[in-house]
Amino acid sequence: MIRGRLAPSPTGAQHLGNARTHLAAYWAARSVGGELALRIDDLDSPRVKSWAADQAIDDLRWLGIEWDTPIARQTDHVEHYRRAIETLHRHDLIYPCYCSRKDIEEAISAPHESRFRGESAPYPGTCSGYQYGDRIEDREHCFRFRAIDEALRFDDRLMGALRCNPAKELGDFPVVTRSGHASYQLAVLIDDRLQGVNQVVRGNDLVASTFRQIDLAERLEIEAPEYAHLPLVRGSDGRRLAKRHGDTRLSFYRDQGVRPERIVGWAAASLGLIDRIEDCEAGELIECFDWEKLPTEDLLLGPETKRFAE
């Protein structure tokens, strides 16, 4: 059975782009009689807002999205992360890295343009000579994972067959932060395994993360989910949604009295599931979901969203 997931991060308010992705994940799972898990990705402690988790849950309920599992939180899984980190360490798959961001920038001699969104030049391997059992210095450090130096491939439900050599294109990456917490890359992989998630629908800005997580999964000998990367919602200037594009928070629309059916209909139309924007309940559109209909290009917000609150 398919089990998808919703994983809002309580680092800020959920916006229209988040709503579109959450609804797509809901429809993808429900269209084949699958289940949906809910997890609050609250591990990013410095950025977590105290109000954001409850607001995200309220937003999901307002949209009409239902889930099948108790609400989980990443902070409930810390012991599982620790065990995975110990396994990686024993097998010499991670190493302490003392480099600052400035150290790394200075070590990279040539400009680098990645084919993956938002990715900088691969880490130059300055600290990678460490071997398990060597002394770990008593100064600030993270632990980096030794990315595999061979081609990895996965079949994305939307983007098709994708390939990457993690060592050459992405480089070694942190699995333990300088504060001692598990990084996003490791945490979400362990979270999905614990919740029985086998289908992940998320934004196409996370393709590089998927290769990292598949690499980790193979080394930890656990099965990675199936992935589908949706095109993003961007402002009219092509940039990520932000205050400069007006208020696109779901809580803003709720407070303005906008009906959730309007947002659901907009999301469905923008995904090609219905012909035009019309008020719809989330559950009414389950049978309309079709992977073949989904777009592959990012969506620029149009004037219709400004009229939601009128």
CSV table of C-alpha atoms in Angstrom, one decimal:
chain,number,residue,atom,x,y,z
A,1,MET,CA,0.0,0.0,0.0
A,2,ILE,CA,1.1,3.5,-0.8
A,3,ARG,CA,1.8,5.7,2.2
A,4,GLY,CA,2.6,9.3,1.4
A,5,ARG,CA,3.4,12.1,3.9
A,6,LEU,CA,2.9,15.7,4.8
A,7,ALA,CA,5.9,17.2,6.5
A,8,PRO,CA,5.4,21.0,7.2
A,9,SER,CA,8.4,22.8,8.7
A,10,PRO,CA,7.4,25.1,11.6
A,11,THR,CA,10.0,27.7,10.6
A,12,GLY,CA,7.3,30.1,9.2
A,13,ALA,CA,3.8,30.2,7.9
A,14,GLN,CA,2.5,27.9,5.2
A,15,HIS,CA,1.8,29.6,1.9
A,16,LEU,CA,0.1,28.9,-1.4
A,17,GLY,CA,3.1,26.9,-2.7
A,18,ASN,CA,3.0,24.7,0.4
A,19,ALA,CA,-0.7,24.2,0.0
A,20,ARG,CA,-0.3,23.0,-3.6
A,21,THR,CA,2.4,20.5,-2.6
A,22,HIS,CA,0.4,19.2,0.4
A,23,LEU,CA,-2.7,18.8,-1.7
A,24,ALA,CA,-0.8,17.0,-4.5
A,25,ALA,CA,0.7,14.6,-1.9
A,26,TYR,CA,-2.8,14.0,-0.5
A,27,TRP,CA,-4.4,13.3,-3.9
A,28,ALA,CA,-1.5,11.1,-5.0
A,29,ALA,CA,-1.9,8.8,-2.0
A,30,ARG,CA,-5.7,8.8,-1.9
A,31,SER,CA,-6.1,8.2,-5.6
A,32,VAL,CA,-4.7,4.7,-5.2
A,33,GLY,CA,-6.4,4.0,-1.9
A,34,GLY,CA,-3.2,4.8,0.0
A,35,GLU,CA,-2.6,6.4,3.4
A,36,LEU,CA,-1.1,9.6,4.5
A,37,ALA,CA,1.2,10.3,7.4
A,38,LEU,CA,1.7,13.7,9.1
A,39,ARG,CA,5.0,14.8,10.6
A,40,ILE,CA,6.2,18.2,11.9
A,41,ASP,CA,9.8,18.7,10.7
A,42,ASP,CA,10.8,20.7,13.8
A,43,LEU,CA,14.5,19.7,14.0
A,44,ASP,CA,15.8,23.1,12.8
A,45,SER,CA,15.6,24.5,16.3
A,46,PRO,CA,17.1,28.0,15.8
A,47,ARG,CA,14.5,28.8,13.1
A,48,VAL,CA,11.5,27.0,14.6
A,49,LYS,CA,8.6,29.4,15.5
A,50,SER,CA,6.6,28.4,18.6
A,51,TRP,CA,3.3,29.1,16.8
A,52,ALA,CA,4.0,27.6,13.4
A,53,ALA,CA,3.4,23.9,14.1
A,54,ASP,CA,-0.2,24.4,15.4
A,55,GLN,CA,-0.9,26.9,12.5
A,56,ALA,CA,0.4,24.4,9.9
A,57,ILE,CA,-1.9,21.7,11.3
A,58,ASP,CA,-4.9,24.1,11.3
A,59,ASP,CA,-4.0,25.0,7.7
A,60,LEU,CA,-4.1,21.4,6.6
A,61,ARG,CA,-7.4,20.8,8.3
A,62,TRP,CA,-8.8,24.0,6.8
A,63,LEU,CA,-7.9,22.7,3.3
A,64,GLY,CA,-9.7,19.5,4.0
A,65,ILE,CA,-6.7,17.3,4.1
A,66,GLU,CA,-7.0,14.2,6.3
A,67,TRP,CA,-4.2,11.9,7.5
A,68,ASP,CA,-4.1,8.4,8.9
A,69,THR,CA,-1.4,8.4,11.6
A,70,PRO,CA,-0.8,10.1,14.9
A,71,ILE,CA,1.1,13.4,14.4
A,72,ALA,CA,4.8,12.8,14.7
A,73,ARG,CA,7.6,15.2,15.3
A,74,GLN,CA,11.2,14.9,14.4
A,75,THR,CA,12.2,15.7,17.9
A,76,ASP,CA,10.6,12.4,18.9
A,77,HIS,CA,13.1,10.5,16.7
A,78,VAL,CA,16.4,11.8,18.1
A,79,GLU,CA,17.4,8.4,19.5
A,80,HIS,CA,16.9,6.8,16.0
A,81,TYR,CA,19.1,9.5,14.4
A,82,ARG,CA,21.8,8.8,17.0
A,83,ARG,CA,21.8,5.1,16.2
A,84,ALA,CA,22.1,5.8,12.5
A,85,ILE,CA,24.9,8.2,13.1
A,86,GLU,CA,26.8,5.6,15.2
A,87,THR,CA,26.4,3.1,12.4
A,88,LEU,CA,27.8,5.5,9.8
A,89,HIS,CA,30.7,6.4,12.1
A,90,ARG,CA,31.6,2.7,12.8
A,91,HIS,CA,31.8,2.1,9.1
A,92,ASP,CA,34.0,5.1,8.5
A,93,LEU,CA,31.3,6.7,6.4
A,94,ILE,CA,31.4,10.1,8.2
A,95,TYR,CA,34.1,12.3,9.5
A,96,PRO,CA,34.5,15.4,11.7
A,97,CYS,CA,34.8,18.6,9.7
A,98,TYR,CA,36.2,21.7,11.3
A,99,CYS,CA,36.0,24.0,8.3
A,100,SER,CA,34.1,27.2,8.5
A,101,ARG,CA,32.1,28.5,5.5
A,102,LYS,CA,35.0,31.0,4.8
A,103,ASP,CA,37.5,28.1,4.9
A,104,ILE,CA,35.5,26.2,2.3
A,105,GLU,CA,35.1,29.3,0.1
A,106,GLU,CA,38.8,30.0,0.1
A,107,ALA,CA,39.6,26.3,-0.6
A,108,ILE,CA,37.5,26.4,-3.8
A,109,SER,CA,39.6,28.0,-6.4
A,110,ALA,CA,37.3,28.0,-9.4
A,111,PRO,CA,33.7,29.3,-9.8
A,112,HIS,CA,31.1,26.5,-9.8
A,113,GLU,CA,27.7,26.4,-11.4
A,114,SER,CA,25.6,23.4,-10.4
A,115,ARG,CA,22.8,22.0,-12.4
A,116,PHE,CA,20.9,21.6,-9.1
A,117,ARG,CA,19.1,24.6,-7.8
A,118,GLY,CA,20.8,26.4,-4.9
A,119,GLU,CA,23.8,24.1,-4.8
A,120,SER,CA,27.2,25.5,-4.2
A,121,ALA,CA,30.6,23.9,-5.2
A,122,PRO,CA,31.2,20.5,-3.7
A,123,TYR,CA,33.1,20.4,-0.4
A,124,PRO,CA,36.8,20.1,-1.3
A,125,GLY,CA,37.5,17.3,1.2
A,126,THR,CA,39.8,19.2,3.5
A,127,CYS,CA,39.0,17.1,6.5
A,128,SER,CA,38.2,13.8,4.8
A,129,GLY,CA,41.5,12.1,5.8
A,130,TYR,CA,40.0,11.2,9.1
A,131,GLN,CA,39.5,7.5,9.8
A,132,TYR,CA,37.3,5.9,12.4
A,133,GLY,CA,39.3,5.7,15.7
A,134,ASP,CA,41.3,8.9,15.0
A,135,ARG,CA,41.2,11.5,17.7
A,136,ILE,CA,38.4,14.1,17.3
A,137,GLU,CA,39.6,17.5,18.2
A,138,ASP,CA,37.8,19.4,21.0
A,139,ARG,CA,36.6,22.3,18.8
A,140,GLU,CA,33.5,23.1,16.9
A,141,HIS,CA,32.8,20.6,14.1
A,142,CYS,CA,30.1,18.9,12.1
A,143,PHE,CA,30.2,15.4,10.7
A,144,ARG,CA,30.2,15.0,6.9
A,145,PHE,CA,29.0,11.9,5.0
A,146,ARG,CA,31.4,10.5,2.4
A,147,ALA,CA,29.3,10.8,-0.8
A,148,ILE,CA,29.7,7.8,-3.1
A,149,ASP,CA,31.8,8.3,-6.2
A,150,GLU,CA,29.6,6.5,-8.7
A,151,ALA,CA,26.4,7.3,-10.7
A,152,LEU,CA,23.2,7.0,-8.8
A,153,ARG,CA,19.8,6.9,-10.5
A,154,PHE,CA,16.2,7.1,-9.5
A,155,ASP,CA,13.0,7.3,-11.5
A,156,ASP,CA,11.0,10.3,-10.6
A,157,ARG,CA,7.3,10.1,-11.1
A,158,LEU,CA,7.3,13.5,-12.8
A,159,MET,CA,10.8,14.1,-14.1
A,160,GLY,CA,11.6,10.6,-15.3
A,161,ALA,CA,15.0,8.9,-14.9
A,162,LEU,CA,17.5,11.1,-13.1
A,163,ARG,CA,21.3,10.5,-12.6
A,164,CYS,CA,24.0,12.0,-10.5
A,165,ASN,CA,27.4,11.2,-9.2
A,166,PRO,CA,27.1,12.6,-5.6
A,167,ALA,CA,30.9,12.8,-4.9
A,168,LYS,CA,31.6,14.8,-8.0
A,169,GLU,CA,28.5,16.9,-8.3
A,170,LEU,CA,27.4,17.4,-4.7
A,171,GLY,CA,30.3,16.6,-2.5
A,172,ASP,CA,30.4,15.3,1.1
A,173,PHE,CA,27.6,16.8,3.2
A,174,PRO,CA,26.8,17.2,6.9
A,175,VAL,CA,24.8,14.6,8.7
A,176,VAL,CA,25.5,16.1,12.1
A,177,THR,CA,25.4,19.9,12.4
A,178,ARG,CA,27.8,22.0,14.5
A,179,SER,CA,25.2,22.1,17.2
A,180,GLY,CA,25.2,18.3,17.4
A,181,HIS,CA,21.8,17.7,15.8
A,182,ALA,CA,21.1,15.3,12.9
A,183,SER,CA,20.9,17.2,9.6
A,184,TYR,CA,17.9,17.4,7.4
A,185,GLN,CA,19.3,14.9,4.9
A,186,LEU,CA,19.6,12.1,7.5
A,187,ALA,CA,16.6,13.0,9.6
A,188,VAL,CA,14.0,12.9,6.9
A,189,LEU,CA,15.3,9.5,5.6
A,190,ILE,CA,15.0,8.0,9.1
A,191,ASP,CA,11.6,9.7,9.7
A,192,ASP,CA,10.1,8.3,6.5
A,193,ARG,CA,11.3,4.8,7.4
A,194,LEU,CA,9.9,5.0,10.9
A,195,GLN,CA,6.5,6.2,9.6
A,196,GLY,CA,6.4,3.6,6.8
A,197,VAL,CA,6.4,6.3,4.1
A,198,ASN,CA,7.1,4.9,0.6
A,199,GLN,CA,6.0,7.9,-1.5
A,200,VAL,CA,7.4,11.4,-1.1
A,201,VAL,CA,5.9,14.3,-3.1
A,202,ARG,CA,7.9,17.5,-2.7
A,203,GLY,CA,9.3,20.5,-4.6
A,204,ASN,CA,11.8,20.2,-7.4
A,205,ASP,CA,14.3,22.3,-5.5
A,206,LEU,CA,15.0,19.1,-3.5
A,207,VAL,CA,16.3,16.8,-6.3
A,208,ALA,CA,19.9,17.2,-5.0
A,209,SER,CA,18.7,16.2,-1.5
A,210,THR,CA,17.0,13.1,-2.9
A,211,PHE,CA,20.4,11.9,-4.3
A,212,ARG,CA,22.0,12.5,-0.9
A,213,GLN,CA,19.2,10.6,0.8
A,214,ILE,CA,19.3,7.7,-1.6
A,215,ASP,CA,23.1,7.5,-1.0
A,216,LEU,CA,22.5,7.4,2.7
A,217,ALA,CA,19.8,4.8,2.4
A,218,GLU,CA,22.0,2.5,0.4
A,219,ARG,CA,24.9,2.8,3.0
A,220,LEU,CA,22.4,2.2,5.9
A,221,GLU,CA,20.8,-0.7,4.0
A,222,ILE,CA,17.3,0.8,4.2
A,223,GLU,CA,14.8,1.3,1.4
A,224,ALA,CA,14.3,4.8,0.2
A,225,PRO,CA,10.8,6.0,-0.8
A,226,GLU,CA,9.6,6.6,-4.3
A,227,TYR,CA,10.0,10.3,-5.1
A,228,ALA,CA,8.0,12.8,-7.2
A,229,HIS,CA,9.3,16.4,-7.5
A,230,LEU,CA,6.7,19.0,-8.3
A,231,PRO,CA,7.5,22.3,-10.0
A,232,LEU,CA,7.6,25.2,-7.6
A,233,VAL,CA,5.2,28.1,-7.3
A,234,ARG,CA,7.1,31.4,-7.8
A,235,GLY,CA,6.2,35.1,-7.7
A,236,SER,CA,5.6,37.0,-10.9
A,237,ASP,CA,9.3,37.9,-10.9
A,238,GLY,CA,10.3,34.3,-11.0
A,239,ARG,CA,11.7,34.3,-7.4
A,240,ARG,CA,10.6,32.2,-4.4
A,241,LEU,CA,7.4,33.4,-2.7
A,242,ALA,CA,8.1,36.1,-0.2
A,243,LYS,CA,6.5,39.2,1.2
A,244,ARG,CA,7.5,41.2,-1.8
A,245,HIS,CA,4.9,39.2,-3.8
A,246,GLY,CA,2.1,40.2,-1.4
A,247,ASP,CA,0.7,38.1,1.5
A,248,THR,CA,0.3,34.5,0.3
A,249,ARG,CA,0.1,32.9,3.7
A,250,LEU,CA,-2.8,30.5,4.1
A,251,SER,CA,-3.6,32.1,7.5
A,252,PHE,CA,-4.0,35.5,5.7
A,253,TYR,CA,-6.6,34.0,3.4
A,254,ARG,CA,-8.4,32.3,6.3
A,255,ASP,CA,-8.5,35.6,8.3
A,256,GLN,CA,-9.9,37.4,5.2
A,257,GLY,CA,-12.7,34.9,5.0
A,258,VAL,CA,-11.6,33.2,1.9
A,259,ARG,CA,-13.1,29.8,1.6
A,260,PRO,CA,-10.7,26.8,1.5
A,261,GLU,CA,-12.5,25.5,-1.6
A,262,ARG,CA,-11.2,28.5,-3.6
A,263,ILE,CA,-7.6,27.6,-2.7
A,264,VAL,CA,-8.1,23.9,-3.4
A,265,GLY,CA,-9.6,24.8,-6.8
A,266,TRP,CA,-6.7,27.1,-7.7
A,267,ALA,CA,-4.2,24.3,-6.7
A,268,ALA,CA,-6.1,21.7,-8.8
A,269,ALA,CA,-6.3,24.0,-11.8
A,270,SER,CA,-2.6,24.9,-11.6
A,271,LEU,CA,-1.8,21.2,-11.6
A,272,GLY,CA,-3.9,20.5,-14.6
A,273,LEU,CA,-6.4,18.4,-12.8
A,274,ILE,CA,-9.4,20.6,-13.6
A,275,ASP,CA,-9.9,22.9,-16.6
A,276,ARG,CA,-10.4,26.1,-14.7
A,277,ILE,CA,-10.3,27.6,-11.2
A,278,GLU,CA,-13.5,26.8,-9.4
A,279,ASP,CA,-14.4,26.1,-5.8
A,280,CYS,CA,-13.8,22.4,-4.9
A,281,GLU,CA,-13.5,20.4,-1.8
A,282,ALA,CA,-10.2,18.5,-1.5
A,283,GLY,CA,-11.9,15.1,-1.2
A,284,GLU,CA,-14.0,15.7,-4.4
A,285,LEU,CA,-10.8,15.8,-6.5
A,286,ILE,CA,-9.2,12.5,-5.5
A,287,GLU,CA,-10.5,10.8,-8.6
A,288,CYS,CA,-9.2,13.6,-10.8
A,289,PHE,CA,-5.6,13.0,-9.9
A,290,ASP,CA,-3.4,11.8,-12.7
A,291,TRP,CA,0.4,11.9,-12.8
A,292,GLU,CA,0.3,12.4,-16.6
A,293,LYS,CA,-1.6,15.6,-16.2
A,294,LEU,CA,0.8,17.3,-13.9
A,295,PRO,CA,3.0,20.1,-15.3
A,296,THR,CA,6.8,20.0,-15.2
A,297,GLU,CA,7.5,23.8,-15.4
A,298,ASP,CA,7.4,26.1,-12.4
A,299,LEU,CA,4.3,28.2,-11.9
A,300,LEU,CA,4.4,32.0,-11.8
A,301,LEU,CA,1.6,33.4,-9.6
A,302,GLY,CA,-1.0,35.3,-11.6
A,303,PRO,CA,-3.4,38.1,-10.7
A,304,GLU,CA,-6.1,35.5,-9.8
A,305,THR,CA,-4.5,34.9,-6.4
A,306,LYS,CA,-4.8,38.6,-5.5
A,307,ARG,CA,-8.6,38.3,-6.0
A,308,PHE,CA,-8.9,35.4,-3.5
A,309,ALA,CA,-9.3,37.9,-0.7
A,310,GLU,CA,-11.6,40.3,-2.5
